[in-house]
GROMACS .gro file of C-alpha atoms in nm:
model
  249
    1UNK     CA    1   4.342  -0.017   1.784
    2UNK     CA    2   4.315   0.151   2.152
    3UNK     CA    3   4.660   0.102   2.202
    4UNK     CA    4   4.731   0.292   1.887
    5UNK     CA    5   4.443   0.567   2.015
    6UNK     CA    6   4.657   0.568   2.337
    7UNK     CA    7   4.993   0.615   2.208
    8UNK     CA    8   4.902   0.913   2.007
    9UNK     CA    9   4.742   1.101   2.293
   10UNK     CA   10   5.025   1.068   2.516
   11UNK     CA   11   5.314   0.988   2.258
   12UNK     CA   12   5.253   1.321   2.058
   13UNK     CA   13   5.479   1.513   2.277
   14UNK     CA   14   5.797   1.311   2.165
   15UNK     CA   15   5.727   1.389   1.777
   16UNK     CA   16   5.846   1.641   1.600
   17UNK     CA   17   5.607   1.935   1.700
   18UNK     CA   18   5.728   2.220   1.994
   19UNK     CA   19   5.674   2.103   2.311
   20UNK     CA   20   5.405   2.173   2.511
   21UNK     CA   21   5.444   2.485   2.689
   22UNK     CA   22   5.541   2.637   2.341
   23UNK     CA   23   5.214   2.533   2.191
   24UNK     CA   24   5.025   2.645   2.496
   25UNK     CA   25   5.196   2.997   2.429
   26UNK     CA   26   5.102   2.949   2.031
   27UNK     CA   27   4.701   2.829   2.153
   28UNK     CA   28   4.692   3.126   2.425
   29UNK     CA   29   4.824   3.418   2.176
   30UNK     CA   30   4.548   3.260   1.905
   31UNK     CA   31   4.252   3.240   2.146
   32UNK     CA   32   4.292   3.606   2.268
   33UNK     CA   33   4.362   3.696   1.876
   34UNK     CA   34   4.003   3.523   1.809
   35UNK     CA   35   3.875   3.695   2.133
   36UNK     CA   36   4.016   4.048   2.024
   37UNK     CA   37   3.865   3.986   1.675
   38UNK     CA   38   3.509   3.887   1.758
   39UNK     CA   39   3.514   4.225   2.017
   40UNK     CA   40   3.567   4.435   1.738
   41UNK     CA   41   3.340   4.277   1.514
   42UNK     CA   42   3.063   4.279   1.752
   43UNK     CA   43   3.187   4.696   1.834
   44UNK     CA   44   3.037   4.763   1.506
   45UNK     CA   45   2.701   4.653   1.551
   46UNK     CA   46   2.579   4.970   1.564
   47UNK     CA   47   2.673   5.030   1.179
   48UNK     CA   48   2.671   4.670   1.054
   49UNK     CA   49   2.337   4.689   0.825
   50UNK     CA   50   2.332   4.330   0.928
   51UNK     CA   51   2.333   4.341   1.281
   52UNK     CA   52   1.981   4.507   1.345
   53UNK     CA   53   1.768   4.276   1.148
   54UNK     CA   54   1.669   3.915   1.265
   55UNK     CA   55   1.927   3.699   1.345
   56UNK     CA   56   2.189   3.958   1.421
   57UNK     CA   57   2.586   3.821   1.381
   58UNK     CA   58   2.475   3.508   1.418
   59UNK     CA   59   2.301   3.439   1.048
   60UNK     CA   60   2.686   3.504   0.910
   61UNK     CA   61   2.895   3.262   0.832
   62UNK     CA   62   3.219   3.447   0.897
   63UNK     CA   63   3.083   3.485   1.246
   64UNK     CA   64   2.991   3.173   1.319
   65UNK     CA   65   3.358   3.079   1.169
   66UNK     CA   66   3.539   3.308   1.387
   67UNK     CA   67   3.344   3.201   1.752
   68UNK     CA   68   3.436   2.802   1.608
   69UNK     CA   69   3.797   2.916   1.594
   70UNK     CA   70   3.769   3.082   1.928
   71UNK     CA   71   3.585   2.761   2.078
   72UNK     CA   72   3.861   2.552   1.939
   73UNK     CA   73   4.154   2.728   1.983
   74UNK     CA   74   4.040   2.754   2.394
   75UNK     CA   75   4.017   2.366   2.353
   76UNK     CA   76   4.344   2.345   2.250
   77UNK     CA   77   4.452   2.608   2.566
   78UNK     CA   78   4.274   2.331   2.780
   79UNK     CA   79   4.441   2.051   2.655
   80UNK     CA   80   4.772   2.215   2.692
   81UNK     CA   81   4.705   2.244   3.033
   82UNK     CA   82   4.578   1.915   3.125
   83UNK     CA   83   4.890   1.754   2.921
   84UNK     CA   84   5.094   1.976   3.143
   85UNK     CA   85   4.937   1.874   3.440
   86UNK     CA   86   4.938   1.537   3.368
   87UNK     CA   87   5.302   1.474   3.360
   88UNK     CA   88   5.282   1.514   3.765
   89UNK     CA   89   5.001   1.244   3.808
   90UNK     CA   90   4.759   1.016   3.611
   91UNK     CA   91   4.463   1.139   3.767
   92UNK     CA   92   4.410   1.390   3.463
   93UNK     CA   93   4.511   1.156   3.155
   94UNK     CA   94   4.131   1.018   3.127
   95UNK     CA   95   3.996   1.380   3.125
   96UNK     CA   96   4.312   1.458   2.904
   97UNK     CA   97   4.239   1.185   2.628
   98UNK     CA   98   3.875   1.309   2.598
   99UNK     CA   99   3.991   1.653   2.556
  100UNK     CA  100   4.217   1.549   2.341
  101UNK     CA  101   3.906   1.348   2.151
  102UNK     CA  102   3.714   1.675   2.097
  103UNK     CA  103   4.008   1.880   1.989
  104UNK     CA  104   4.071   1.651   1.718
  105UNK     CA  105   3.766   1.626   1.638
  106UNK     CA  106   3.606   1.987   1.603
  107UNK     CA  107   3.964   2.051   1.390
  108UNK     CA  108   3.901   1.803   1.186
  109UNK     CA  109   3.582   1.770   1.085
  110UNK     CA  110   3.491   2.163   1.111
  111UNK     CA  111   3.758   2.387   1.262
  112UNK     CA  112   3.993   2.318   0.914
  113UNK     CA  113   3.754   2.301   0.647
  114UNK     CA  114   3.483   2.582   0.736
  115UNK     CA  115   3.801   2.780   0.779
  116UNK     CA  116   3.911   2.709   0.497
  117UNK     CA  117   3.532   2.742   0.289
  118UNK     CA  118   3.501   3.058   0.456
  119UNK     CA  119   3.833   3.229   0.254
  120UNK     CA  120   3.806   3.055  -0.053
  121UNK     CA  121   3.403   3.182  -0.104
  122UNK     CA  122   3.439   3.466  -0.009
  123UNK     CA  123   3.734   3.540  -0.211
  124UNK     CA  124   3.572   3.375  -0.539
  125UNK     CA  125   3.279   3.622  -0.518
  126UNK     CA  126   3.487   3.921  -0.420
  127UNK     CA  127   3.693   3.897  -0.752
  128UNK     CA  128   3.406   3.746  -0.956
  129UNK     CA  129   3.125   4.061  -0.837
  130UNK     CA  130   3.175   4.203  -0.423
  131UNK     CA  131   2.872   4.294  -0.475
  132UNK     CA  132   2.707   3.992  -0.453
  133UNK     CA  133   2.927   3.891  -0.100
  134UNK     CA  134   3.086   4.213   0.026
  135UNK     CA  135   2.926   4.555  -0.108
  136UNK     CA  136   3.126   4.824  -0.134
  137UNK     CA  137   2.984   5.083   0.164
  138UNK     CA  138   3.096   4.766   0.389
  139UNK     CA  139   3.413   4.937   0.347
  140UNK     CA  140   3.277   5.229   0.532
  141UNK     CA  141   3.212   5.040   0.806
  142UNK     CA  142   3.426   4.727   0.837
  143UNK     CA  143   3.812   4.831   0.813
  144UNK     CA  144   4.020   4.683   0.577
  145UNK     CA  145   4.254   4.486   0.855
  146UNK     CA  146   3.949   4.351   1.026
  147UNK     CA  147   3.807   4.227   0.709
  148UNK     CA  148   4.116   4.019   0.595
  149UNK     CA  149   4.152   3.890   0.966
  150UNK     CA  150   3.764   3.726   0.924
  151UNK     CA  151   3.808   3.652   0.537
  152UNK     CA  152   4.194   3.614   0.492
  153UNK     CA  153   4.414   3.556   0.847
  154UNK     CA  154   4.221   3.278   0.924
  155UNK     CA  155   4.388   3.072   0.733
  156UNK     CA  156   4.731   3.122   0.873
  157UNK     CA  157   4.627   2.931   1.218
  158UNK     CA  158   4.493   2.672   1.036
  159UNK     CA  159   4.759   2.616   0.884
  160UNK     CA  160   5.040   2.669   1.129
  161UNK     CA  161   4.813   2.435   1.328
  162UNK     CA  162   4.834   2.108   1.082
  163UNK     CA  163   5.231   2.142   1.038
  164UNK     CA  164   5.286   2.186   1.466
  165UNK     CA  165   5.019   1.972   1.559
  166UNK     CA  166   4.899   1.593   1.484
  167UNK     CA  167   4.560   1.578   1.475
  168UNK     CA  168   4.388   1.203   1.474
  169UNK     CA  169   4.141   1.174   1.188
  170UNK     CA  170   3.784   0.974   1.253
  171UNK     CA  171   3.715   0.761   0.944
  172UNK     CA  172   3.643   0.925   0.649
  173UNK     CA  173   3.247   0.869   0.658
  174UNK     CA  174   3.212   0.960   1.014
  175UNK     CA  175   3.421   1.315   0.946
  176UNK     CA  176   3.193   1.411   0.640
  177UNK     CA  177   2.832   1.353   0.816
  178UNK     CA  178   2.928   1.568   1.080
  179UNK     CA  179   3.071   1.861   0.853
  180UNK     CA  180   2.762   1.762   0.631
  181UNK     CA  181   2.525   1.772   0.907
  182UNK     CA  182   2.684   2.127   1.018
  183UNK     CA  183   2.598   2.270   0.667
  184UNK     CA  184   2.289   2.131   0.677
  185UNK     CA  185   2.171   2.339   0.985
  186UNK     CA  186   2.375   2.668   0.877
  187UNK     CA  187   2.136   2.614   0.522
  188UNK     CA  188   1.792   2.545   0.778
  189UNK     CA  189   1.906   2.856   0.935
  190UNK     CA  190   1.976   3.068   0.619
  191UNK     CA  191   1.592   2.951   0.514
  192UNK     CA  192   1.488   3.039   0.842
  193UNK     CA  193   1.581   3.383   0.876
  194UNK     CA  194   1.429   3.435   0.496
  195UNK     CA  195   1.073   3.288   0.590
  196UNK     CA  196   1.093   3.454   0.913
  197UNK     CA  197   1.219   3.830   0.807
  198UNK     CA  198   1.243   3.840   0.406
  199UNK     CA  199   1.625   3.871   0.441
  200UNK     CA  200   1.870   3.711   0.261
  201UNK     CA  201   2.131   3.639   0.433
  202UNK     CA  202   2.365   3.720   0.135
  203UNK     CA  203   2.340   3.952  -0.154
  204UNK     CA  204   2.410   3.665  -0.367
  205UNK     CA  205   2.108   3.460  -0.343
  206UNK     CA  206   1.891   3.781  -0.319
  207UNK     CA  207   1.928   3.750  -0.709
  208UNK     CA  208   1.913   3.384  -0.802
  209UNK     CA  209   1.589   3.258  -0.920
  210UNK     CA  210   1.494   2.936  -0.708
  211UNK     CA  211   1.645   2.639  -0.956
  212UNK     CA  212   1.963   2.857  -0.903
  213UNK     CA  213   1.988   2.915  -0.530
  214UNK     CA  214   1.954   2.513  -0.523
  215UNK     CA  215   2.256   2.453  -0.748
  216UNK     CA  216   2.449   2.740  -0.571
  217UNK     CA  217   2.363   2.613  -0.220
  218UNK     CA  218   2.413   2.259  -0.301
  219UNK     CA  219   2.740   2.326  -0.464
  220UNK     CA  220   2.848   2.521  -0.149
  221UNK     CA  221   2.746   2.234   0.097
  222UNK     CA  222   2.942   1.946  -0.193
  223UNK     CA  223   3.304   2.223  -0.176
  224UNK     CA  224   3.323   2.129   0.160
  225UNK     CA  225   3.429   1.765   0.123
  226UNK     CA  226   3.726   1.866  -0.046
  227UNK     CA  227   3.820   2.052   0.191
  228UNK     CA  228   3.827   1.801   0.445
  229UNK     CA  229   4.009   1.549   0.259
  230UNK     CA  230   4.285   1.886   0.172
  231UNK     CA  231   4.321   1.890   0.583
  232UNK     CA  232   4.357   1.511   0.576
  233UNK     CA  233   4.593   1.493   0.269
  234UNK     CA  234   4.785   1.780   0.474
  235UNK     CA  235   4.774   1.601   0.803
  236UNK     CA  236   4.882   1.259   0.593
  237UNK     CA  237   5.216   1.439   0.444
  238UNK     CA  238   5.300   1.622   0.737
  239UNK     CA  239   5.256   1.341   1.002
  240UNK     CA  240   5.338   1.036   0.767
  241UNK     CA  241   5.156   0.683   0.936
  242UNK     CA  242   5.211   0.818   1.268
  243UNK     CA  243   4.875   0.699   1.399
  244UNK     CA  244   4.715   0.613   1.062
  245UNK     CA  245   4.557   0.307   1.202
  246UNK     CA  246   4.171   0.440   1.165
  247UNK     CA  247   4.238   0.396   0.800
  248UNK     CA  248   3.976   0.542   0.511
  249UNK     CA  249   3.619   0.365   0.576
   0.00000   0.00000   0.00000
């Protein structure tokens, strides 16, 4: 099983994916896209009706979404660099192969299916009533462009990322408590903020009655597992068996 581990850290180079220094170029231009992103979104905090009250940027989802990208995407600028580096020496390949670890890892099991939970809600509600997700003097504030690059674009890495890039998968248990256990303390936080300021968070639950916000909540937190097994079906009929030895727990 390490053996397998090992040869898909350092073998990953030889597949059929762009070598390194073009995925270092591809990770580099999508960090500073993330980084450009987030600096506009935080430049309108002074007309963001959200931004004021308790909590700030941080109670939104979409926010939290887009500094996960960022984090990851600078992971994967990191590990481009060690890989790089490691071809002149073996001093780095331990430090590499953890990198590598985490990469997978926060892809995985949140990078690819918040992502991906992120566009599909928000897009659901915005056709079904944008009222209850996205009112409509946001578009006084937010411009159109930046709003699909938090709600639509982010997509696009995602998936650029799963067809040029293997990603290991953990077993199938370990991946869900970890996205489940991320949901679960974005939901503590959402309650927070309401028995702290009064707020909700979003529109939405500002008109469910209780029984309600527990079925909409709990069917939020349940979409996300099909999402994960969508990156892993993805990752499965891009990559074949290439290092399918974990198999489904």
């Amino acid at each position: 099983m390490r053996g397998a581990r090992h040869w898909a850290v350092t073998g990953r180079g030889s597949m059929s994916g762009p070598p390194r220094a073009a995925r270092l170029a591809l990770h580099l231009a999508l960090l500073l896209w993330y980084l450009f992103i987030l600096s506009r979104n935080l430049g309108l905090s002074e007309r963001h009706p959200g931004a004021a009250t308790y909590g700030g940027r941080w109670k939104y989802l979409t926010f939290l979404d887009l500094v996960l990208q960022a984090i990851f995407f600078g992971i994967c600028v990191l590990m481009d660099l060690l890989a790089l580096a490691a071809k002149r020496g073996r001093r780095l390949q331990s430090l590499a192969q953890h990198v590598n670890t985490l990469q997978d890892r926060i892809f995985t099991n949140l990078a690819f299916p918040v992502g991906s939970f992120v566009v599909l809600s928000f897009w659901l509600l915005y056709v079904y009533d944008r009222e209850l997700v996205y009112p409509r003097e946001m578009d006084d504030i937010i411009p159109q462009w930046l709003n699909h690059a938090m709600h639509s674009v982010i997509l696009m890495p995602l998936l650029m990322e799963v067809w040029l890039v293997s990603h290991h998968y953990p077993s199938r248990v370990s991946g869900l408590v970890m996205l489940s256990a991320f949901c679960s303390l974005y939901l503590i936080w959402v309650m927070w903020i309401h028995s702290v300021s009064g707020i909700w968070v979003y529109p939405i639950l500002a008109k469910l009655n209780p029984v309600a916000k527990v079925v909409f909540l709990a069917v939020a937190v349940i979409s996300t597992a099909p999402l994960y097994l969508l990156g892993e079906k993805l990752e499965h009929i891009r990559w074949g068996n290439v290092h399918w030895t974990q198999k489904i727990k």
